[in-house]
Coordinates of C-alpha atoms and ligand atoms in Angstrom, one line a residue:
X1 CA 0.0 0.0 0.0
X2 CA 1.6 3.2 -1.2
X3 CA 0.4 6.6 0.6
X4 CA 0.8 9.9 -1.0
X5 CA -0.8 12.9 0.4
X6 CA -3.9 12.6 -1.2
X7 CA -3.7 9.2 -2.9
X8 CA -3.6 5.6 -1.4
X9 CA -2.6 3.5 -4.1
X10 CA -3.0 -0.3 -3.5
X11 CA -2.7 -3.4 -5.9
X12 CA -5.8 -4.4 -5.5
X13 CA -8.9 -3.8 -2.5
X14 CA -7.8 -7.3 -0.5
X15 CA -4.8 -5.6 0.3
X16 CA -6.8 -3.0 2.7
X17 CA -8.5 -3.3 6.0
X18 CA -11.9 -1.8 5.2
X19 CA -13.5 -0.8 8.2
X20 CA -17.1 0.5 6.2
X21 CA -18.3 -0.9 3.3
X22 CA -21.2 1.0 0.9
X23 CA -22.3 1.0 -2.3
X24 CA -21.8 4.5 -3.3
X25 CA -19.7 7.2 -1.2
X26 CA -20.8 10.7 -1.9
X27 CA -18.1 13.1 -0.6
X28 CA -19.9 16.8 0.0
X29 CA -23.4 17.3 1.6
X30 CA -24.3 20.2 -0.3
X31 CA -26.7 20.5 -3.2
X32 CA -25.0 18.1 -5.6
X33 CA -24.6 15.6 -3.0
X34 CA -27.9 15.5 -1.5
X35 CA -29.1 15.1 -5.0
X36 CA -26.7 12.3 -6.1
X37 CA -27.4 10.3 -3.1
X38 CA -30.9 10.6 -3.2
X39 CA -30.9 9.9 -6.9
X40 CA -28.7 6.8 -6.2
X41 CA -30.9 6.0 -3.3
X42 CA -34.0 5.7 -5.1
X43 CA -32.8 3.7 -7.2
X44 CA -32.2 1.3 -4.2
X45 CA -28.5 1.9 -3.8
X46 CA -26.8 2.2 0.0
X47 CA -25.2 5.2 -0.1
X48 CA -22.9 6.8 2.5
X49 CA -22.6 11.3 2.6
X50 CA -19.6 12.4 4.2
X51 CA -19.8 16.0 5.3
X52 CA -16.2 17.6 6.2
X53 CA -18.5 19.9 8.6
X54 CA -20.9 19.8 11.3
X55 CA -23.7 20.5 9.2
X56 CA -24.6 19.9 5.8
X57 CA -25.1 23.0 3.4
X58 CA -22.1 24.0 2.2
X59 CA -22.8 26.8 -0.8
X60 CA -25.9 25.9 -1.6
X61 CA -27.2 27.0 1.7
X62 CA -25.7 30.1 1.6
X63 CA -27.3 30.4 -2.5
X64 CA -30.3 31.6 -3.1
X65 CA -32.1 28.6 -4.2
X66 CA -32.3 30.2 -8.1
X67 CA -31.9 27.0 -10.4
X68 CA -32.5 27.4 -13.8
X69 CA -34.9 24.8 -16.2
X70 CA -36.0 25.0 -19.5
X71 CA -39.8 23.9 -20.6
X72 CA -41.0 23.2 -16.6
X73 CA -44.4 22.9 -16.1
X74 CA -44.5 25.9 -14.2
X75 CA -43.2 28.2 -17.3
X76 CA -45.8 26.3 -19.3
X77 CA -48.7 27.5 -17.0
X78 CA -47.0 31.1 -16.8
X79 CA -47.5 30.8 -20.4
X80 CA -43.1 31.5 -21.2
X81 CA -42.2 29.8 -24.4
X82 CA -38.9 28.5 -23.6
X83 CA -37.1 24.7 -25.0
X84 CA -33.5 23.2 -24.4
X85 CA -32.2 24.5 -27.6
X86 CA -32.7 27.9 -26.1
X87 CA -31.1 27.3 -22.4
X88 CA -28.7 26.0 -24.5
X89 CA -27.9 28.6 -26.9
X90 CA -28.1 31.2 -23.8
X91 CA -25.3 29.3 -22.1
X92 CA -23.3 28.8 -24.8
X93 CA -23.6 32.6 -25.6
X94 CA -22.7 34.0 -22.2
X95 CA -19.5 31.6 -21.9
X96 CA -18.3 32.7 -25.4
X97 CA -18.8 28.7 -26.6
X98 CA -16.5 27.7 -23.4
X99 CA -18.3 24.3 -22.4
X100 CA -18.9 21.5 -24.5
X101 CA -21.4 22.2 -26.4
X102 CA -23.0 18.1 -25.9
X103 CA -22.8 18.0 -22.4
X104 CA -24.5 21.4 -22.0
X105 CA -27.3 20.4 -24.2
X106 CA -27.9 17.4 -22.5
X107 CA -28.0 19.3 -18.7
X108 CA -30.3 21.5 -20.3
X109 CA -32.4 18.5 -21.2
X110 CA -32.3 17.5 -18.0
X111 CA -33.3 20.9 -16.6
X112 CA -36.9 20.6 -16.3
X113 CA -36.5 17.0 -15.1
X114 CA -35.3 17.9 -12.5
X115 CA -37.5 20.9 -11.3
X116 CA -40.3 18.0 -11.3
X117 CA -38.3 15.3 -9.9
X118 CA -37.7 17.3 -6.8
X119 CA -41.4 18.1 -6.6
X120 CA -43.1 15.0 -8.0
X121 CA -40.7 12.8 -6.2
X122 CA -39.2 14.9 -3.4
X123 CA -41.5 16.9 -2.1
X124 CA -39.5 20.0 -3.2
X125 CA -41.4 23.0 -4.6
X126 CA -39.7 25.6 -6.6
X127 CA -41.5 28.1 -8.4
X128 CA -40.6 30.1 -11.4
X129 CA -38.9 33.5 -10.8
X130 CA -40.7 35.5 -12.9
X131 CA -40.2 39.4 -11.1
X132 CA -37.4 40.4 -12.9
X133 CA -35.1 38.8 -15.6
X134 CA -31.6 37.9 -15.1
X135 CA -29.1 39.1 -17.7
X136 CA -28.5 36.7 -20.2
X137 CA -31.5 34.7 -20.0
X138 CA -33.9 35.2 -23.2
X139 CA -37.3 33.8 -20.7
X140 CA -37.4 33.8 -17.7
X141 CA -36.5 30.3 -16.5
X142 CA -35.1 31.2 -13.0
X143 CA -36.4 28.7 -10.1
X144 CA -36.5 29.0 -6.4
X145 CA -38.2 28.0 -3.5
X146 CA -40.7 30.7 -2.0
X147 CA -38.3 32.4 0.9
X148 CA -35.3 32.5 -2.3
X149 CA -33.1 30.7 0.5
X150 CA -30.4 28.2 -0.2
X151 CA -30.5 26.8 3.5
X152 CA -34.5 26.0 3.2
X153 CA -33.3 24.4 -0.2
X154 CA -30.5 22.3 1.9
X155 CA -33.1 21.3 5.0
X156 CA -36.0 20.3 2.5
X157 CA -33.4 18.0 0.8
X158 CA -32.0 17.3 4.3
X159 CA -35.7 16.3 4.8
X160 CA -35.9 14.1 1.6
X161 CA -32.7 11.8 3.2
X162 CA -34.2 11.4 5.5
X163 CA -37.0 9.2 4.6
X164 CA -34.4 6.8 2.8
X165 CA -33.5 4.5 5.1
X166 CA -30.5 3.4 2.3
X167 CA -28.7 6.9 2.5
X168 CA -26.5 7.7 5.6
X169 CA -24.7 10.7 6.8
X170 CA -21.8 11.7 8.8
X171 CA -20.7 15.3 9.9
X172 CA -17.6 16.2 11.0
X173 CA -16.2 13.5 8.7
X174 CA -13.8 15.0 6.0
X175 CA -12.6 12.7 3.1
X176 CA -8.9 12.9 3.5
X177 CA -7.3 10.8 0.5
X178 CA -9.1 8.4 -2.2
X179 CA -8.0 4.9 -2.6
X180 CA -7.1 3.6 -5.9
X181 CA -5.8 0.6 -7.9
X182 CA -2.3 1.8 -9.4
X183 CA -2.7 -0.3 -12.3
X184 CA -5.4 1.4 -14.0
X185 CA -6.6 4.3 -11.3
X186 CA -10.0 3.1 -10.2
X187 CA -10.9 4.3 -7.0
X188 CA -11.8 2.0 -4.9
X189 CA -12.6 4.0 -1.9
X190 CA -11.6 7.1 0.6
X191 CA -9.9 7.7 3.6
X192 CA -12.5 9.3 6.1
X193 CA -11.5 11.0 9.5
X194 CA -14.4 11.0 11.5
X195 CA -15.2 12.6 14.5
X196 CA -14.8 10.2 17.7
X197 CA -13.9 7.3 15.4
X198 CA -10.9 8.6 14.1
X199 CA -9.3 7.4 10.4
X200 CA -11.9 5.0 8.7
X201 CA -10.9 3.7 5.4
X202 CA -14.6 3.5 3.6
X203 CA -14.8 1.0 0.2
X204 CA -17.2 2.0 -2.1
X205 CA -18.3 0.3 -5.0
X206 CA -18.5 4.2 -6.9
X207 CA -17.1 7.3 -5.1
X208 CA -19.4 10.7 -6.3
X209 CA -16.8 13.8 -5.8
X210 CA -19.6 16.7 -4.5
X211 CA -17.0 19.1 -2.3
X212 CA -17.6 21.8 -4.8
X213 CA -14.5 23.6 -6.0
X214 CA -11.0 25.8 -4.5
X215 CA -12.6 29.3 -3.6
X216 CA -11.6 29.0 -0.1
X217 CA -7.7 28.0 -1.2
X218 CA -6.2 30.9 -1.7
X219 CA -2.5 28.9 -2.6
X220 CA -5.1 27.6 -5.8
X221 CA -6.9 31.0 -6.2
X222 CA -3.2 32.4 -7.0
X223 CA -2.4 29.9 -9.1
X224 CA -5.7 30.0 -11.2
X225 CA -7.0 32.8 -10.4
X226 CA -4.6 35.5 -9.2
X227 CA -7.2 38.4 -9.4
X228 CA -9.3 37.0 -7.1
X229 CA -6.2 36.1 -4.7
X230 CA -6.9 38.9 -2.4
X231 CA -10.9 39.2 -2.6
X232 CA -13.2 39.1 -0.1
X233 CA -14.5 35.9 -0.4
X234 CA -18.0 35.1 -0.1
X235 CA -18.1 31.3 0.0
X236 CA -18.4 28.6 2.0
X237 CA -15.3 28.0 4.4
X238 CA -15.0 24.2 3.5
X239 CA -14.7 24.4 -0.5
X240 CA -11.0 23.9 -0.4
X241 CA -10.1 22.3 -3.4
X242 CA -9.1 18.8 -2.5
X243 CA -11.4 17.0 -4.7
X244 CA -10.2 18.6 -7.8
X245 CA -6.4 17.4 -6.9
X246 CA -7.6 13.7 -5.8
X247 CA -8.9 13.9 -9.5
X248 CA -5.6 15.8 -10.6
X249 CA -3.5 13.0 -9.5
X250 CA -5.3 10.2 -10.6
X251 CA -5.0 11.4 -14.3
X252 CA -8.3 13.6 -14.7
X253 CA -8.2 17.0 -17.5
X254 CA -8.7 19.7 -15.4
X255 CA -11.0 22.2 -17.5
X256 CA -11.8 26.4 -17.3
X257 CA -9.7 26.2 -13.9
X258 CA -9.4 30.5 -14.4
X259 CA -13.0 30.6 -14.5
X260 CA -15.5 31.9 -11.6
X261 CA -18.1 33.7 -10.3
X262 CA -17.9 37.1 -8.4
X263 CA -20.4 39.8 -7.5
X264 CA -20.4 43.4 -7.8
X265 CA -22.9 44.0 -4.9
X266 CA -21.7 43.1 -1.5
X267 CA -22.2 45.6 1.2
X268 CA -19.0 46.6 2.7
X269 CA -17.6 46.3 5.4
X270 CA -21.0 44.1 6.0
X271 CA -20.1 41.4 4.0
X272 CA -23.9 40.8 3.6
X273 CA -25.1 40.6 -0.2
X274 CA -27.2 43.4 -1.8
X275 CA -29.6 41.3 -4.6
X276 CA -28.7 41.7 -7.7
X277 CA -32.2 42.7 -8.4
X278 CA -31.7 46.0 -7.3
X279 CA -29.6 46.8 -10.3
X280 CA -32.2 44.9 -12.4
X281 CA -35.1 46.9 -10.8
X282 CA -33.7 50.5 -11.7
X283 CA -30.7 50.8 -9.3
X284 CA -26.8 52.0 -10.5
X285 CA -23.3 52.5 -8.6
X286 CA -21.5 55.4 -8.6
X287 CA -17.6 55.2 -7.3
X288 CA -16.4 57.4 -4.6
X289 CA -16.0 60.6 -6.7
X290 CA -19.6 60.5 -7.2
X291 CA -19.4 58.8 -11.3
X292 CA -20.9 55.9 -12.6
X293 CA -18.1 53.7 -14.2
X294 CA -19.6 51.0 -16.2
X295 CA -23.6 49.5 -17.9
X296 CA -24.1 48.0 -14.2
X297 CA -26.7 46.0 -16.0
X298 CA -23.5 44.3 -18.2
X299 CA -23.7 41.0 -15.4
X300 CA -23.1 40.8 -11.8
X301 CA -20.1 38.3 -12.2
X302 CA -18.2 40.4 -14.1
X303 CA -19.4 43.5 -12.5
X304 CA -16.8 43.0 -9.5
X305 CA -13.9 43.3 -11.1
X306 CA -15.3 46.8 -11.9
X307 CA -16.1 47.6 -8.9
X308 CA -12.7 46.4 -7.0
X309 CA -10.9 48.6 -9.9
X310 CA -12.6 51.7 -8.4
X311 CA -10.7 54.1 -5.5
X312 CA -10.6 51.6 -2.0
X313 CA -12.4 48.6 -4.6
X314 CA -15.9 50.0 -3.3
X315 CA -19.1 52.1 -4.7
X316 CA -21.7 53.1 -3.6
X317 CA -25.9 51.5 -4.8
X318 CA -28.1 54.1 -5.2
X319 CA -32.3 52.6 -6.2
X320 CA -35.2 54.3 -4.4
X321 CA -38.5 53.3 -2.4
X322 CA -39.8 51.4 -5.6
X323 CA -37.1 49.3 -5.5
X324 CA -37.0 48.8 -1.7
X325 CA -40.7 47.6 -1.4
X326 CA -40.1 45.4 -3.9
X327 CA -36.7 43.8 -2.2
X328 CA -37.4 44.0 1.2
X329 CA -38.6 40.7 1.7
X330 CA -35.6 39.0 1.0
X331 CA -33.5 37.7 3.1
X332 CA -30.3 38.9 2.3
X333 CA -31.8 42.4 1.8
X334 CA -33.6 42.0 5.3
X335 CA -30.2 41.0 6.1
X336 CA -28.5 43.8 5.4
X337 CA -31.4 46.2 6.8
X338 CA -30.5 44.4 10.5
X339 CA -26.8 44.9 9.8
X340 CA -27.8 48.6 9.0
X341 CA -25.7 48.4 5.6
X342 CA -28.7 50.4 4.0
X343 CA -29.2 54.1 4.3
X344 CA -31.9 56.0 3.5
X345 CA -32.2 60.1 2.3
X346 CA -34.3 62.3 1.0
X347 CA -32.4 63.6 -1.7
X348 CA -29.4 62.8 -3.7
X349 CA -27.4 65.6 -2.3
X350 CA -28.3 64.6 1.1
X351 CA -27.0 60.3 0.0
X352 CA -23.7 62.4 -1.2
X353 CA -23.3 63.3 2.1
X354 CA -24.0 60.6 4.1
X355 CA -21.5 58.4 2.3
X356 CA -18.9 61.3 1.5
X357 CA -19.4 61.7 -2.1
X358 CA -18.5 64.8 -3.6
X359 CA -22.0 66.5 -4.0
X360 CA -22.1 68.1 -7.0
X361 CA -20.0 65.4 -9.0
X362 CA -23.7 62.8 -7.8
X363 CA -26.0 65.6 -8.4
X364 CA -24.8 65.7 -12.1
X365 CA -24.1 61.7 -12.2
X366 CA -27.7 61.4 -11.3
X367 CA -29.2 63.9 -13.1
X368 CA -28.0 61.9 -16.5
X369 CA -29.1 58.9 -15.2
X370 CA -32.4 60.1 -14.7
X371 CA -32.7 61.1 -18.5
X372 CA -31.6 58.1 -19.7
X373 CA -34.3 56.2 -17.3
X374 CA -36.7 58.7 -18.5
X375 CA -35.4 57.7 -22.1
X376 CA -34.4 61.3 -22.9
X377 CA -31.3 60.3 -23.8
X378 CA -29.2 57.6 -25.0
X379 CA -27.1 56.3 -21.5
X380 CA -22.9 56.9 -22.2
X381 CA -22.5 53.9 -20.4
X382 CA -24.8 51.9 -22.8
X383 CA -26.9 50.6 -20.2
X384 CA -30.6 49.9 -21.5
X385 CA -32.4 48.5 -18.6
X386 CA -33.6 50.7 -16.1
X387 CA -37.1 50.5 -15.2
X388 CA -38.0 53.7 -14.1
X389 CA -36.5 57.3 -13.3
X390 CA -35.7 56.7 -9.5
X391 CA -37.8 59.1 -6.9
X392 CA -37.0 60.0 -3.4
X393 CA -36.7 58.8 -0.7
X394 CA -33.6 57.2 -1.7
X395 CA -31.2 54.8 -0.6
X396 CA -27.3 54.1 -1.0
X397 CA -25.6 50.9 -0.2
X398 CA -21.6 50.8 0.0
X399 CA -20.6 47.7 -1.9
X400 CA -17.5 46.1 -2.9
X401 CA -16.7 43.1 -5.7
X402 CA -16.3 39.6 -3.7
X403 CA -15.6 36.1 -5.3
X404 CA -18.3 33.4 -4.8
X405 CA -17.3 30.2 -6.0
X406 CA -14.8 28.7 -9.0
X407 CA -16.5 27.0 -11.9
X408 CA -13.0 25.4 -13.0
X409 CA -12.4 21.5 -12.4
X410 CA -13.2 17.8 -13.2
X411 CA -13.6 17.5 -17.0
X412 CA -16.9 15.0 -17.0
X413 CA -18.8 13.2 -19.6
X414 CA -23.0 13.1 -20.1
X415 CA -23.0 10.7 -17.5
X416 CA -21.2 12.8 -15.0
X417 CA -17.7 10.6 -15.0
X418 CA -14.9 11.6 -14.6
X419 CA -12.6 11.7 -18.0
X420 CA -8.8 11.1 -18.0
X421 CA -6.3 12.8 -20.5
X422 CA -7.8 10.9 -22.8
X423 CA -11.0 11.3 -22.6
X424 CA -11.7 7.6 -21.1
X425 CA -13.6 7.7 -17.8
X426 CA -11.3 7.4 -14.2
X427 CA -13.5 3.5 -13.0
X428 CA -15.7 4.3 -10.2
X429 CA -15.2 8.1 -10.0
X430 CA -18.3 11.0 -10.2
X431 CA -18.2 14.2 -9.6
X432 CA -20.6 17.4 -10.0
X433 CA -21.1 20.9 -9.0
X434 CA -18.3 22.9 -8.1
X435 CA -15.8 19.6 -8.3
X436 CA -16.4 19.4 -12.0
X437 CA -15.5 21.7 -15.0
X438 CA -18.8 24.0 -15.1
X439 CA -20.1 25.4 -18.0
X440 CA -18.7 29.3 -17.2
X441 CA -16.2 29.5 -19.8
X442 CA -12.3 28.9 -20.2
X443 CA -11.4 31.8 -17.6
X444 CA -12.4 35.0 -15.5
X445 CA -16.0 35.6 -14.6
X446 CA -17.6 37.0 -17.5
X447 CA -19.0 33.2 -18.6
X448 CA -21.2 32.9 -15.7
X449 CA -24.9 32.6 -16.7
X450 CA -27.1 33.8 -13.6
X451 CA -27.7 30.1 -11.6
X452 CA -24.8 28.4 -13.6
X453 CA -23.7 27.1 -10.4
X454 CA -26.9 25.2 -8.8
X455 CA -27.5 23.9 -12.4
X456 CA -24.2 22.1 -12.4
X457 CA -24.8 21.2 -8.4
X458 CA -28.1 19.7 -8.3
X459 CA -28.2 18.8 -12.3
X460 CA -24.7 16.9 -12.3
X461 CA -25.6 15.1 -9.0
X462 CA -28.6 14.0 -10.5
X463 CA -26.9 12.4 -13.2
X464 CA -24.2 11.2 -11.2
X465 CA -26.5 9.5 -8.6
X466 CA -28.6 7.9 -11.1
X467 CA -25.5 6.8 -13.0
X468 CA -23.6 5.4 -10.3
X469 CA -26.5 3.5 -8.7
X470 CA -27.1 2.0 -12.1
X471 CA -23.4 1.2 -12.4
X472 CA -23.3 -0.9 -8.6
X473 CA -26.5 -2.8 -9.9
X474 CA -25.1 -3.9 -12.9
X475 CA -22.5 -5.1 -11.2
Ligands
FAD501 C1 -23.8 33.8 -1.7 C2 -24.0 32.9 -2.8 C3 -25.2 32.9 -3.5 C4 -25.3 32.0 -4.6 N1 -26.5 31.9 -5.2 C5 -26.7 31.0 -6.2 C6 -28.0 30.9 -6.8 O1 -29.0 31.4 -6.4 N2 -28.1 30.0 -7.9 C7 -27.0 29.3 -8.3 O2 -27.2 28.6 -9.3 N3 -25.8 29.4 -7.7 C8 -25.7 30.2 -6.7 N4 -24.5 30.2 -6.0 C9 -23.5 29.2 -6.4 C10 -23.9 27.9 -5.7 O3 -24.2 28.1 -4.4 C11 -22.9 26.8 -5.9 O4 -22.5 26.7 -7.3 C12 -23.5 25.4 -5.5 O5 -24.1 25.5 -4.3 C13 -22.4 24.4 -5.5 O6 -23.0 23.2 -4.9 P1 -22.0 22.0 -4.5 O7 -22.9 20.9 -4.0 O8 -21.1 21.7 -5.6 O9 -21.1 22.6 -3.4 P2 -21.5 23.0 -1.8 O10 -22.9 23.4 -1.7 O11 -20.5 24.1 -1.5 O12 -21.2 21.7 -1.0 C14 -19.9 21.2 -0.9 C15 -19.9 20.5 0.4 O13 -18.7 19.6 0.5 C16 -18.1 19.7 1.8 N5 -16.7 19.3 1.7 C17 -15.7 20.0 1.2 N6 -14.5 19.3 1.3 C18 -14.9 18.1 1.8 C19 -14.2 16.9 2.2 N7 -12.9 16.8 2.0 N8 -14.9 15.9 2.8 C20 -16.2 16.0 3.0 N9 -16.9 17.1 2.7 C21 -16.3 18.1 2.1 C22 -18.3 21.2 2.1 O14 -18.1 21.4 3.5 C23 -19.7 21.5 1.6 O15 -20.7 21.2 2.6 C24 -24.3 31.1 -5.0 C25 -23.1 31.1 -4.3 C26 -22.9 32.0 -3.2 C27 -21.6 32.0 -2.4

């Protein structure tokens, strides 16, 4: 038995004391591994989640539940003309053709199958998003749960385990190291440490990588993503990248490890999250001398970049009561209300003011902005959304640019396996979500498609559940 850091290679499984034995091993109990195991599970598998935390959740619970499906029953009621071929050509468009184009055809196919699965099957309700549209999608095709919170998502999927008596969790239980065969690579297993029992070695008949990607490793974030290095990140603490080297050193094509997403909105020094739907509702940032400095409507992921090149990396969100009444209810706007982030004035003279902005610099900025709302004029930023010309009371968020997550990783095929350097699938080995190449393009955060990343979560783990569990039975 040979150990390397993160890979135990053996000759062949005999060689190992086992101390648990399962069907399928799903590392990560966020949303791609919930869905993977209770994919696998319902297809009568025994599967084993281990969760390197003490609670299950992970990104997804800190998301706001917006998962995107193409041809849903709910868009059909709501009367939205919308088909695969569309979701497809949307994603392909914002990521500049950087995913392939087969495999994101086929999770749009299984977009919609989803959304019902999770109700029809799970219990899980989302409805379709239909306020506002996000940039970059032609319908809208957004789905979320009521409360638009990730962490009701994670508990109603929580829920969903646990009425399979075949699925089992542990917390506190990080995978440490895969096991592998070192003739040909197929994992065979993982090295789990958990809590109280110490080092477990855990066979598995297939192992399901869902421990997202690196965007809390800032040694990777240098490496892949060097302008994000230094950010503020908004992530879950956990996603440290291990999965995506276990794969590395067994062989797999890492793909788009330089891409991401980041947001433009995050209050500062809060470090709560101001909706993007205020920009989408009629809201715009000026920078600290008072200018707007971009189309604010151009994409939130990109949109940080511009913001962190601004004086101190911040601006300031201006919107108005209309907007307000119609975000208020969500949580992370309720959010920042508690952590006082948002500040309210009667005039834009008086917002200057109260955030230090150089008065008569705003008065103008807004006073152009206005016309172009008022579609007086054409905007010199190019922006063409804006709802309405804002009216007072109005209110100013500081906000700086913040990286979310990585959408770099585990090149996988349409069954969610993952491929070596040449293409041929690693035996035994899954992986979704963040852990897998997403569908974001090549590099920097320009490729991500609003809900790109629960797509590839709970769409991936599908698969990969459904795949795996069909794999051990065959067997
Ligand atoms: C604030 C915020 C809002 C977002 N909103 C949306 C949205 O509305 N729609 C959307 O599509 N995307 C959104 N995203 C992105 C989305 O949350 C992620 O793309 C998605 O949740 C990834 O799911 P996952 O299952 O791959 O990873 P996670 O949900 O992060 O789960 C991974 C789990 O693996 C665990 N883990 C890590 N390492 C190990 C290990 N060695 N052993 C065992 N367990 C391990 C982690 O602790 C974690 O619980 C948002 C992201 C953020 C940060």
């Amino acid at each position: 038995m040979a150990k390397s850091q993160r890979i135990i290679f053996v000759d062949s499984p005999e060689e190992v004391n086992w101390d648990i034995e399962v069907e399928i091993l799903v590392v990560g109990a966020g949303g791609c591994g919930l869905v993977a195991a209770l994919a696998a599970a319902q297809r009568g598998a025994a599967v084993l989640i281990v969760e390197k935390e003490k609670e299950a959740g992970g990104n997804t619970s800190l998301s706001q539940a917006m998962v995107p499906a193409a041809g849903t029953r709910m868009q059909q009621a709501a009367g939205t003309k919308d088909s695969v071929r569309l979701m497809t050509a949307d994603i392909l468009k914002k990521n500049k053709n950087g995913s392939d184009p087969e495999l994101t055809a086929r999770i749009a196919a299984e977009s919609a199958p989803l959304i019902e699965w999770l109700k029809d099957s799970m219990g899980i309700q989302l409805e379709l998003v239909s306020d506002f549209l996000y940039p970059g999608h032609s319908v809208h095709r957004i789905h979320a749960n009521r409360s638009r919170k990730g962490k009701n998502l994670v508990n109603n999927l929580l829920d969903a385990v646990s009425r399979f008596e075949n699925i089992d969790i542990a917390y506190n239980a990080p995978a440490v190291r895969l096991v592998a065969r070192k003739s040909d690579s197929a994992v065979l297993g993982a090295e789990i440490q958990i809590e109280g029992t110490g080092t477990n070695l855990a066979r598995a008949g297939k192992v399901i990588l869902a421990l997202n990607g690196f965007g809390a490793n800032r040694d990777m974030l240098k490496e892949h993503i060097p302008e994000m290095s230094s950010a503020y990140y908004f992530g879950h603490e956990g996603n440290t990248g291990e999965g995506i080297l276990w794969g590395k050193d067994l062989g797999a094509q890492l793909q788009c490890m330089g891409a991401y997403q980041s947001h433009g909105s995050v209050a500062h020094p809060h470090g709560t999250l101001l909706t993007w739907a205020v920009i989408s509702l009629g809201g715009y940032q000026v920078n600290l001398l008072g200018r707007r400095f971009v189309n604010e409507f151009h994409g939130y992921s990109e949109h940080a970049l511009d913001v962190l090149a601004q004086k101190e990396g911040v601006a300031v969100e201006i919107f108005d009561e209309r907007i307000y009444r119609q975000v208020r209810d969500y949580e992370d706007i309720q959010q920042c209300d508690r952590m006082g982030a948002i500040k309210k004035f009667d005039s834009i003279a008086a917002l200057a003011r109260g955030f230090n902005l150089p008065v008569e610099a705003l008065q103008e900025t807004h006073r152009q902005y206005q016309l172009a709302a008022a579609g007086d004029q054409t905007d010199r930023f190019g922006r063409k959304e804006f709802g309405r010309p804002l009216e007072p009371p109005l209110y100013g968020v500081k906000v700086t640019g913040a990286l979310f997550h990585t959408q770099g990783g585990l090149k996988v095929d349409a069954n969610a396996r993952v491929l070596d350097q040449n293409n041929r699938p690693i035996p035994n080995l899954y992986a979704g979500g963040g852990t897998a190449a997403g569908f974001s393009g090549k590099s920097g955060p320009s490729g991500y498609l609003s809900a790109n990343g629960l797509m590839a979560a709970l769409i991936l783990g599908k698969i990969a559940g459904e795949q795996a569990a069909a794999a051990v039975q065959t067997h």
